[in-house]
Coordinates of N, CA and C and ligand atoms in Angstrom, one line a residue:
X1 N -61.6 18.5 -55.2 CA -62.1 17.2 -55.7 C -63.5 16.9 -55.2
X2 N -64.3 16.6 -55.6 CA -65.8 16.2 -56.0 C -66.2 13.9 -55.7
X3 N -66.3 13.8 -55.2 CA -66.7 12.5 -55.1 C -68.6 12.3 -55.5
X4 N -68.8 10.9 -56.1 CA -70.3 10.7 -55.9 C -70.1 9.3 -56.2
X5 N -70.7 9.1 -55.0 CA -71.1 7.4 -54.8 C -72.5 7.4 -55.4
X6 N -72.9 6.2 -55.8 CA -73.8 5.6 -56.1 C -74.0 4.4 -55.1
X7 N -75.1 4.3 -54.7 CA -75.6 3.4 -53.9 C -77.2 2.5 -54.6
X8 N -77.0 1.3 -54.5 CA -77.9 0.5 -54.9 C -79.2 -0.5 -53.7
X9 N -80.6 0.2 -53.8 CA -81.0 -1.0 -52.8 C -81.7 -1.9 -53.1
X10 N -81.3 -3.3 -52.6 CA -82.2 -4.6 -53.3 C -82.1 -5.0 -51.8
X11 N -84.0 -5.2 -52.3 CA -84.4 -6.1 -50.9 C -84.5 -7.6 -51.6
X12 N -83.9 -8.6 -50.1 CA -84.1 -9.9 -50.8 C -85.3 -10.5 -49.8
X13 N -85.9 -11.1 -50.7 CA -87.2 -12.0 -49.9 C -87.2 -13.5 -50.4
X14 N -87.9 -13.9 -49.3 CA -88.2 -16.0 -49.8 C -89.6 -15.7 -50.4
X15 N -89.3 -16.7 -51.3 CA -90.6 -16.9 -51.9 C -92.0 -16.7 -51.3
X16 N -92.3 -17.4 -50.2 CA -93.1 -17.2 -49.2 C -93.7 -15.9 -49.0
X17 N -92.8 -15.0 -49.1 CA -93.0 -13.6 -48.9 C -93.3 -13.0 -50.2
X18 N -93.9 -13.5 -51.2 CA -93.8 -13.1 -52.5 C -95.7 -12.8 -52.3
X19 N -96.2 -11.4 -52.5 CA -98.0 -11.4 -53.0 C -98.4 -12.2 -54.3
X20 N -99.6 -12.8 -53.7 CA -100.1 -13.7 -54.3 C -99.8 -12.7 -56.4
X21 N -99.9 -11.8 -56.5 CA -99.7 -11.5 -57.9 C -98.2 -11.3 -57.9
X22 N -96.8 -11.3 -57.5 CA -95.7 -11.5 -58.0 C -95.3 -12.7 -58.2
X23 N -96.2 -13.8 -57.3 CA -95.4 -14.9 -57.0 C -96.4 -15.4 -58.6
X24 N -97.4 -14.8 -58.6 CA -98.0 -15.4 -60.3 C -97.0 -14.7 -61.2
X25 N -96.1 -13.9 -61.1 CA -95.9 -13.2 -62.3 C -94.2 -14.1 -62.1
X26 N -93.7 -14.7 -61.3 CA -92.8 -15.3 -61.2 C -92.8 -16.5 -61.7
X27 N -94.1 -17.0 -61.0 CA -94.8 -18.4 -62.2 C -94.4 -18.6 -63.4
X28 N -95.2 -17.4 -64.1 CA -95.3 -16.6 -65.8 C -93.6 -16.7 -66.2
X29 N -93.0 -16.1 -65.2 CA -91.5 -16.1 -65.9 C -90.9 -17.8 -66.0
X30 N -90.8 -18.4 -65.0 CA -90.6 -19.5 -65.1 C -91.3 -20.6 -66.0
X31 N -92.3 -20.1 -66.0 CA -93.0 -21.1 -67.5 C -92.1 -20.4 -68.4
X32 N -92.1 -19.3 -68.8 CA -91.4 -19.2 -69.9 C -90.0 -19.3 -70.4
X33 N -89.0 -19.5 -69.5 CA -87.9 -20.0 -69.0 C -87.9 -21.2 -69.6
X34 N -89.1 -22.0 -69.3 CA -89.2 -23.4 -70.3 C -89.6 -23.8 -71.5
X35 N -90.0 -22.4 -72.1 CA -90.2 -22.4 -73.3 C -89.2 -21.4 -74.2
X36 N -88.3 -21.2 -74.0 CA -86.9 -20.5 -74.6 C -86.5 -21.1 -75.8
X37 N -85.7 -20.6 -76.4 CA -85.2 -21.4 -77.4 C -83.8 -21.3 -77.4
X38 N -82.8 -21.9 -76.5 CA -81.1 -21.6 -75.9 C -80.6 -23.2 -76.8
X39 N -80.6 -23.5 -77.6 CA -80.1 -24.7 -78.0 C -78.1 -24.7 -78.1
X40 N -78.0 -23.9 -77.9 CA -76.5 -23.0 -77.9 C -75.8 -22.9 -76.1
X41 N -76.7 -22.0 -76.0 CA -76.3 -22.1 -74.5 C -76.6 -22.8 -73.2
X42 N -78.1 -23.5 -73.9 CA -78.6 -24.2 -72.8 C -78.6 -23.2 -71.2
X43 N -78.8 -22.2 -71.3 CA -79.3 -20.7 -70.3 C -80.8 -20.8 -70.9
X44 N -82.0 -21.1 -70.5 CA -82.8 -20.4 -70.6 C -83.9 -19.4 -69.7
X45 N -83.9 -18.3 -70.0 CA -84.0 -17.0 -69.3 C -85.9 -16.4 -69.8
X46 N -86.6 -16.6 -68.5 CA -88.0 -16.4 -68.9 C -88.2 -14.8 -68.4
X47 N -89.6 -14.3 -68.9 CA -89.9 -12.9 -68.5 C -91.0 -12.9 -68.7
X48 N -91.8 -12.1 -67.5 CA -93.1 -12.0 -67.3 C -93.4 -10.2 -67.0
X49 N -94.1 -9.4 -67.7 CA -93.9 -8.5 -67.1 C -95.5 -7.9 -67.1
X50 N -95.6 -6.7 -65.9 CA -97.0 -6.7 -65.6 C -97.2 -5.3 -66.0
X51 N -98.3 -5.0 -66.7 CA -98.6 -3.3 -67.3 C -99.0 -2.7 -66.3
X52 N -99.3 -1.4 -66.5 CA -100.0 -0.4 -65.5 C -101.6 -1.1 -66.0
X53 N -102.0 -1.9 -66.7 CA -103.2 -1.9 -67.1 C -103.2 -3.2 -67.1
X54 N -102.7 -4.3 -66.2 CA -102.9 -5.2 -65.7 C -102.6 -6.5 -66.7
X55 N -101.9 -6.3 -68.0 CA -102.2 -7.0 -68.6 C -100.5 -7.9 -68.4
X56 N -99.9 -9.3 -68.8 CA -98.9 -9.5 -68.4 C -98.5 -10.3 -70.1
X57 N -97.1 -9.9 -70.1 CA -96.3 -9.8 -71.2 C -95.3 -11.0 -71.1
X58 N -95.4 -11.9 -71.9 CA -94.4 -12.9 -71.4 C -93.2 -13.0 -72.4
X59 N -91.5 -13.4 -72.4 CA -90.7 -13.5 -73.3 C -89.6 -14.6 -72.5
X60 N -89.1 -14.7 -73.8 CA -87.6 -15.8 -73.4 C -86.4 -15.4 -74.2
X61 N -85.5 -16.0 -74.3 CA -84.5 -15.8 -75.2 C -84.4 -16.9 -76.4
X62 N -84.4 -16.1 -77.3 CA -84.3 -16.9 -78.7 C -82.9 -16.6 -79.5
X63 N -82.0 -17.8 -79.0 CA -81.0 -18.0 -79.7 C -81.3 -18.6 -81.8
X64 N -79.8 -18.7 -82.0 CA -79.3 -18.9 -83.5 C -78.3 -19.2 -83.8
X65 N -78.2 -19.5 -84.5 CA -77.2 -20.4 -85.3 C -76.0 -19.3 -85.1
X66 N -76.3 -18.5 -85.8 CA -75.8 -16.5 -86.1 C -75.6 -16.4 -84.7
X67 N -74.9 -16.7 -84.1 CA -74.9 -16.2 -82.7 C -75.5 -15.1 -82.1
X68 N -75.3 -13.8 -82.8 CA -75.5 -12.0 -82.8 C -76.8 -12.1 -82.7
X69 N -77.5 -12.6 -83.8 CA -78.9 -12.8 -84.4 C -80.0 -13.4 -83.4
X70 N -79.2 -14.0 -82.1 CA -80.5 -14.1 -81.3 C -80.3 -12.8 -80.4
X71 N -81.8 -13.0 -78.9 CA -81.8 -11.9 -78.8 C -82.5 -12.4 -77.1
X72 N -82.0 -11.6 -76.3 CA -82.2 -11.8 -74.3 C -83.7 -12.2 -74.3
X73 N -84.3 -12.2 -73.0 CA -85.3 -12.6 -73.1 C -86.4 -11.3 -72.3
X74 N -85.5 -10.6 -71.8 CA -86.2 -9.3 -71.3 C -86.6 -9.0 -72.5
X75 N -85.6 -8.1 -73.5 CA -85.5 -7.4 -74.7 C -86.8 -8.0 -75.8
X76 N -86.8 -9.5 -75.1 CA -88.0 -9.6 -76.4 C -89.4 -9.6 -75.6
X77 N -89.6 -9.8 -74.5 CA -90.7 -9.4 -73.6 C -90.8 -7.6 -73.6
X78 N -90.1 -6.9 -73.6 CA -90.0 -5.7 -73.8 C -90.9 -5.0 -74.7
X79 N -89.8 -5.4 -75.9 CA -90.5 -5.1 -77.0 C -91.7 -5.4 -78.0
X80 N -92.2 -6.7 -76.8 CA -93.3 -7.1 -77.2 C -94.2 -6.3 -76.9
X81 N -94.1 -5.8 -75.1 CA -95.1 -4.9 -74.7 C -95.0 -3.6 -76.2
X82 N -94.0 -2.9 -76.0 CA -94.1 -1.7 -76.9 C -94.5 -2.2 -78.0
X83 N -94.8 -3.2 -78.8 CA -95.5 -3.3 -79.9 C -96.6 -3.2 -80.1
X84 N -96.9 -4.1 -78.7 CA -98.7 -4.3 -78.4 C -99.4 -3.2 -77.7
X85 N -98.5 -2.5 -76.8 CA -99.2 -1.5 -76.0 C -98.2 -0.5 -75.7
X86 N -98.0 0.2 -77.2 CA -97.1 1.2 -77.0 C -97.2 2.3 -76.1
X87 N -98.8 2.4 -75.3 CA -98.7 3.7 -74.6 C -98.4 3.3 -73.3
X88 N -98.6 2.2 -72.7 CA -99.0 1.3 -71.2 C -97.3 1.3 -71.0
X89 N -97.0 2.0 -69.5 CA -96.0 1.7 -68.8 C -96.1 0.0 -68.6
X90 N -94.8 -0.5 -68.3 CA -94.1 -1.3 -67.4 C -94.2 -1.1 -65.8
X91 N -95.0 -1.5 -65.2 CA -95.1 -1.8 -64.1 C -94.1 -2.8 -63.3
X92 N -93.9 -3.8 -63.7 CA -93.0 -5.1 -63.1 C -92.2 -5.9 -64.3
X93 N -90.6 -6.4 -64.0 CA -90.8 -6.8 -64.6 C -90.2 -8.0 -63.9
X94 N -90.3 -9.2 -64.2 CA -90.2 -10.5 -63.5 C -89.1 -11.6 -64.1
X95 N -87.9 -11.5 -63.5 CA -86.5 -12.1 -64.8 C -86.5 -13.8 -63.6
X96 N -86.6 -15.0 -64.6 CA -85.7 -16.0 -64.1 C -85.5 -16.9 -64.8
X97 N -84.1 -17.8 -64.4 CA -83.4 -18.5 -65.6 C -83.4 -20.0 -64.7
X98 N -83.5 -21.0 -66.2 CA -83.1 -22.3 -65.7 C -82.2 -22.7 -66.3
X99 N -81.6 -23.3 -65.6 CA -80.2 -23.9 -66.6 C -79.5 -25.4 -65.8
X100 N -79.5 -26.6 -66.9 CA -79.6 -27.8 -66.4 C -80.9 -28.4 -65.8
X101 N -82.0 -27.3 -66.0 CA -83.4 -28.0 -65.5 C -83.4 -27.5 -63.8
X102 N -82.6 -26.7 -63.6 CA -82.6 -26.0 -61.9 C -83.1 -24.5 -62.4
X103 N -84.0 -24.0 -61.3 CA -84.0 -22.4 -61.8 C -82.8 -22.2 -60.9
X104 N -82.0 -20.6 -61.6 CA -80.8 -20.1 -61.0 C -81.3 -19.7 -59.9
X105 N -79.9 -19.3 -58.8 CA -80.2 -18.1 -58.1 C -79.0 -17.0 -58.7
X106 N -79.3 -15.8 -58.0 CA -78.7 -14.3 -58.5 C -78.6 -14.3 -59.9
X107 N -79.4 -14.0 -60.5 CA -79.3 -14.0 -61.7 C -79.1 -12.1 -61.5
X108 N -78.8 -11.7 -63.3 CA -78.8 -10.5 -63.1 C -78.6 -9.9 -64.6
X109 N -79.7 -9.1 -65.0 CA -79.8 -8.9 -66.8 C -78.7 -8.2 -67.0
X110 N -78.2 -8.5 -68.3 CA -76.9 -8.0 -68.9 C -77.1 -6.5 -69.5
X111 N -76.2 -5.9 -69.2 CA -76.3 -4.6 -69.8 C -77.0 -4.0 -71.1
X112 N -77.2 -4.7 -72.2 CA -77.9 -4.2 -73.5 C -78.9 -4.6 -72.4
X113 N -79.8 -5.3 -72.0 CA -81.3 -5.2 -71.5 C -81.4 -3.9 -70.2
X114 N -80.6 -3.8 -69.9 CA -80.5 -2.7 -68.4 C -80.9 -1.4 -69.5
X115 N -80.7 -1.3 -70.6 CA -80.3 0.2 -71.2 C -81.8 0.3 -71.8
X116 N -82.3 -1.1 -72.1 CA -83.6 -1.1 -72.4 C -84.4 -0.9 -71.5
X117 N -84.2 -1.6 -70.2 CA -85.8 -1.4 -69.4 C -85.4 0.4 -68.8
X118 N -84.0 0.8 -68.9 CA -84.1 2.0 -68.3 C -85.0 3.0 -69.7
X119 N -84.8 2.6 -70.9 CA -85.7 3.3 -72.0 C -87.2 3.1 -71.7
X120 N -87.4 2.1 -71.6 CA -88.8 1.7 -71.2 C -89.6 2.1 -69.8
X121 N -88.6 2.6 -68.7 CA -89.1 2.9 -67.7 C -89.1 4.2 -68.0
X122 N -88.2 5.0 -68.5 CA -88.5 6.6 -68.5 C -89.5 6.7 -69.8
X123 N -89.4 5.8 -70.7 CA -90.7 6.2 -71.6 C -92.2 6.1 -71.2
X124 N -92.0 5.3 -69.9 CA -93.6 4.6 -69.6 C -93.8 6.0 -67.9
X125 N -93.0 6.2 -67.8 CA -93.0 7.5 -66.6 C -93.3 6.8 -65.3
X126 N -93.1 5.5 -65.0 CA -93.6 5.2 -64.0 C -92.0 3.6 -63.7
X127 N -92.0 3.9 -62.3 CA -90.9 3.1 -61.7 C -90.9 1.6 -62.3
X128 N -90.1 1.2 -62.7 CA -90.3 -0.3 -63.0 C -89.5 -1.5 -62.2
X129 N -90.5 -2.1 -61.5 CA -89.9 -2.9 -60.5 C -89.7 -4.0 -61.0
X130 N -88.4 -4.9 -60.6 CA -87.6 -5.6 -60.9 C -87.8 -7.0 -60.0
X131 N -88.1 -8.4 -60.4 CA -87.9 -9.3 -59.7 C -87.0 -10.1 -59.8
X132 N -86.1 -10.4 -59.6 CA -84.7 -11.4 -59.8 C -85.5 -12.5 -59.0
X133 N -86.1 -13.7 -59.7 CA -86.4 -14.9 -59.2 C -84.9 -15.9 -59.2
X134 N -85.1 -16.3 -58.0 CA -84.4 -17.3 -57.8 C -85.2 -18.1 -57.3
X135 N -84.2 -19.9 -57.2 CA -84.9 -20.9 -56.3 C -85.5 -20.9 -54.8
X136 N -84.9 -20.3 -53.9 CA -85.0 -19.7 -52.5 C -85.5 -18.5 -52.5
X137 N -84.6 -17.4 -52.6 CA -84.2 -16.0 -52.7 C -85.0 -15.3 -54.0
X138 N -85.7 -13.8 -53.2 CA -86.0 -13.0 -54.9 C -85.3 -11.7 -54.4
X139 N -84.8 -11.1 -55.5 CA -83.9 -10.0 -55.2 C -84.8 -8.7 -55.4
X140 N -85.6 -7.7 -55.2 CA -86.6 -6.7 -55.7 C -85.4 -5.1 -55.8
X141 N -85.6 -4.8 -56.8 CA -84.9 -3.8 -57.0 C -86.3 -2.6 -57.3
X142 N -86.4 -1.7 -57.1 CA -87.5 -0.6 -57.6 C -87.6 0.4 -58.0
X143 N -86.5 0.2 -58.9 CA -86.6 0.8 -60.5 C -85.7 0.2 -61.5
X144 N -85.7 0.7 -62.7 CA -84.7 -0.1 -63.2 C -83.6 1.3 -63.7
X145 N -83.8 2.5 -63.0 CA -82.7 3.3 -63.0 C -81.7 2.8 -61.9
X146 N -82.1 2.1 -61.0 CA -80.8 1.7 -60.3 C -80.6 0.7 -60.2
X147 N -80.7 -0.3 -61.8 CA -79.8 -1.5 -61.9 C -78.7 -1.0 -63.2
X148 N -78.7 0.2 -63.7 CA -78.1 1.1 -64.5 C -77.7 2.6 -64.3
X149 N -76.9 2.8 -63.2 CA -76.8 4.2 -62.8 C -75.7 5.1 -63.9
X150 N -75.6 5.4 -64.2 CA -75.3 6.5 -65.5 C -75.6 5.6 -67.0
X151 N -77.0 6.1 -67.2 CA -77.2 5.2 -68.3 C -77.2 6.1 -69.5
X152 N -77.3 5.3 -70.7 CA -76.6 6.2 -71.8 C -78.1 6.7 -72.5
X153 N -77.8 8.6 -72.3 CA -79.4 9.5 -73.3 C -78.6 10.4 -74.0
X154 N -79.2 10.0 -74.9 CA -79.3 11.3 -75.8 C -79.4 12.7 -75.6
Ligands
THU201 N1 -79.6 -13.9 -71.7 C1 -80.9 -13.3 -71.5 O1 -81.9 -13.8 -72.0 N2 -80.9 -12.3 -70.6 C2 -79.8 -11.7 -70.1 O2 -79.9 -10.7 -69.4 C3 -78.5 -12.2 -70.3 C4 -78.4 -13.4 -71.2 C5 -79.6 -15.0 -72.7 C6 -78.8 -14.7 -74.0 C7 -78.4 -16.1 -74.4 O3 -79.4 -16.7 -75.1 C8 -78.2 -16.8 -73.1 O4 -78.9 -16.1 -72.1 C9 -76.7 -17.0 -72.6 O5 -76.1 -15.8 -72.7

C-alpha cells in the first residue's frame, strides 16, 4: 500500500503586516466587493488582481435572475485579465467579500474558480499568489496549485 498526503501552507497575517502594494491591492478588492451585483445573495465578493506587468485587474460577482447565468467574481476578474492581456501572467490575486456591509473573515473561492486560477497559473508560468482578505486576518497561500491539489488536465 502506497499512501500520499497532501499538505497545504497558508500563512496568516494582520493587516498591519500587509506591503504597502498588497494592502493597495486589498483596497482594489474591497472596493469592488462594493460594487458587485449579488441582489440574490446579498454575498458580495470583490477581486483585485496584479500582472507580472504591473497592471491591476478588478472584478465582482454578477448575479441573475437565471441563477446559473451569473458568474464568481474571481472568474470574471480572470477572464478579464485573459481578454485584455492574454499573454501577461497573474501575479496576485486578491479575494474579499462583504456581506451585511461587514467584510468576511476566512473566506475561501469555490471550486469552479480554484480550477480556473489553477488554468491561469499554469498558463501564465509563474506562481499565483493568493490573498484571502479578511477584516483582522489575511490568509496568503503561494500558489494557486495548492488551494486545488489534484486538479482536473487534460
Ligand atoms: N461567489 C464568488 O464570487 N466567488 C466564490 O468563490 C464563491 C461564491 C459568489 C457567487 C454568488 O454570486 C455569491 O457569491 C453567493 O454564492
Amino acid at each position: 500500500m502506497k499512501e500520499i498526503k497532501i499538505e497545504t501552507k497558508i500563512e496568516v497575517i494582520s493587516i498591519e503586516e500587509l506591503s504597502p502594494l498588497d494592502a493597495e491591492l486589498m483596497n482594489k478588492a474591497v472596493s469592488a466587493a462594493k460594487d458587485a451585483y449579488a441582489p440574490y445573495s446579498g454575498f458580495h465578493v470583490g477581486v483585485a488582481l496584479m500582472l507580472t506587468n504591473g497592471k491591476i485587474i478588478v472584478g465582482n460577482n454578477q448575479e441573475n435572475a437565471a441563477y446559473p447565468s451569473g458568474l464568481c467574481a474571481e472568474r470574471v476578474a480572470l477572464f478579464t485579465a485573459g481578454a485584455q492581456y492574454p499573454n501577461i501572467p497573474v501575479r496576485d490575486i486578491a479575494i474579499a467579500a462583504i456581506k451585511d456591509g461587514e467584510v468576511r473573515s476566512h473566506i475561501s473561492p469555490c471550486g469552479a474558480c480554484r480550477q480556473v486560477m489553477f488554468e491561469s497559473e499554469n498558463r501564465g508560468k509563474v506562481p499565483m499568489r493568493i490573498l484571502l482578505c479578511g477584516n483582522e486576518e489575511i490568509q496568503v497561500i503561494s500558489s494557486a496549485r495548492d488551494l486545488l491539489p489534484l486538479a482536473f488536465t487534460l
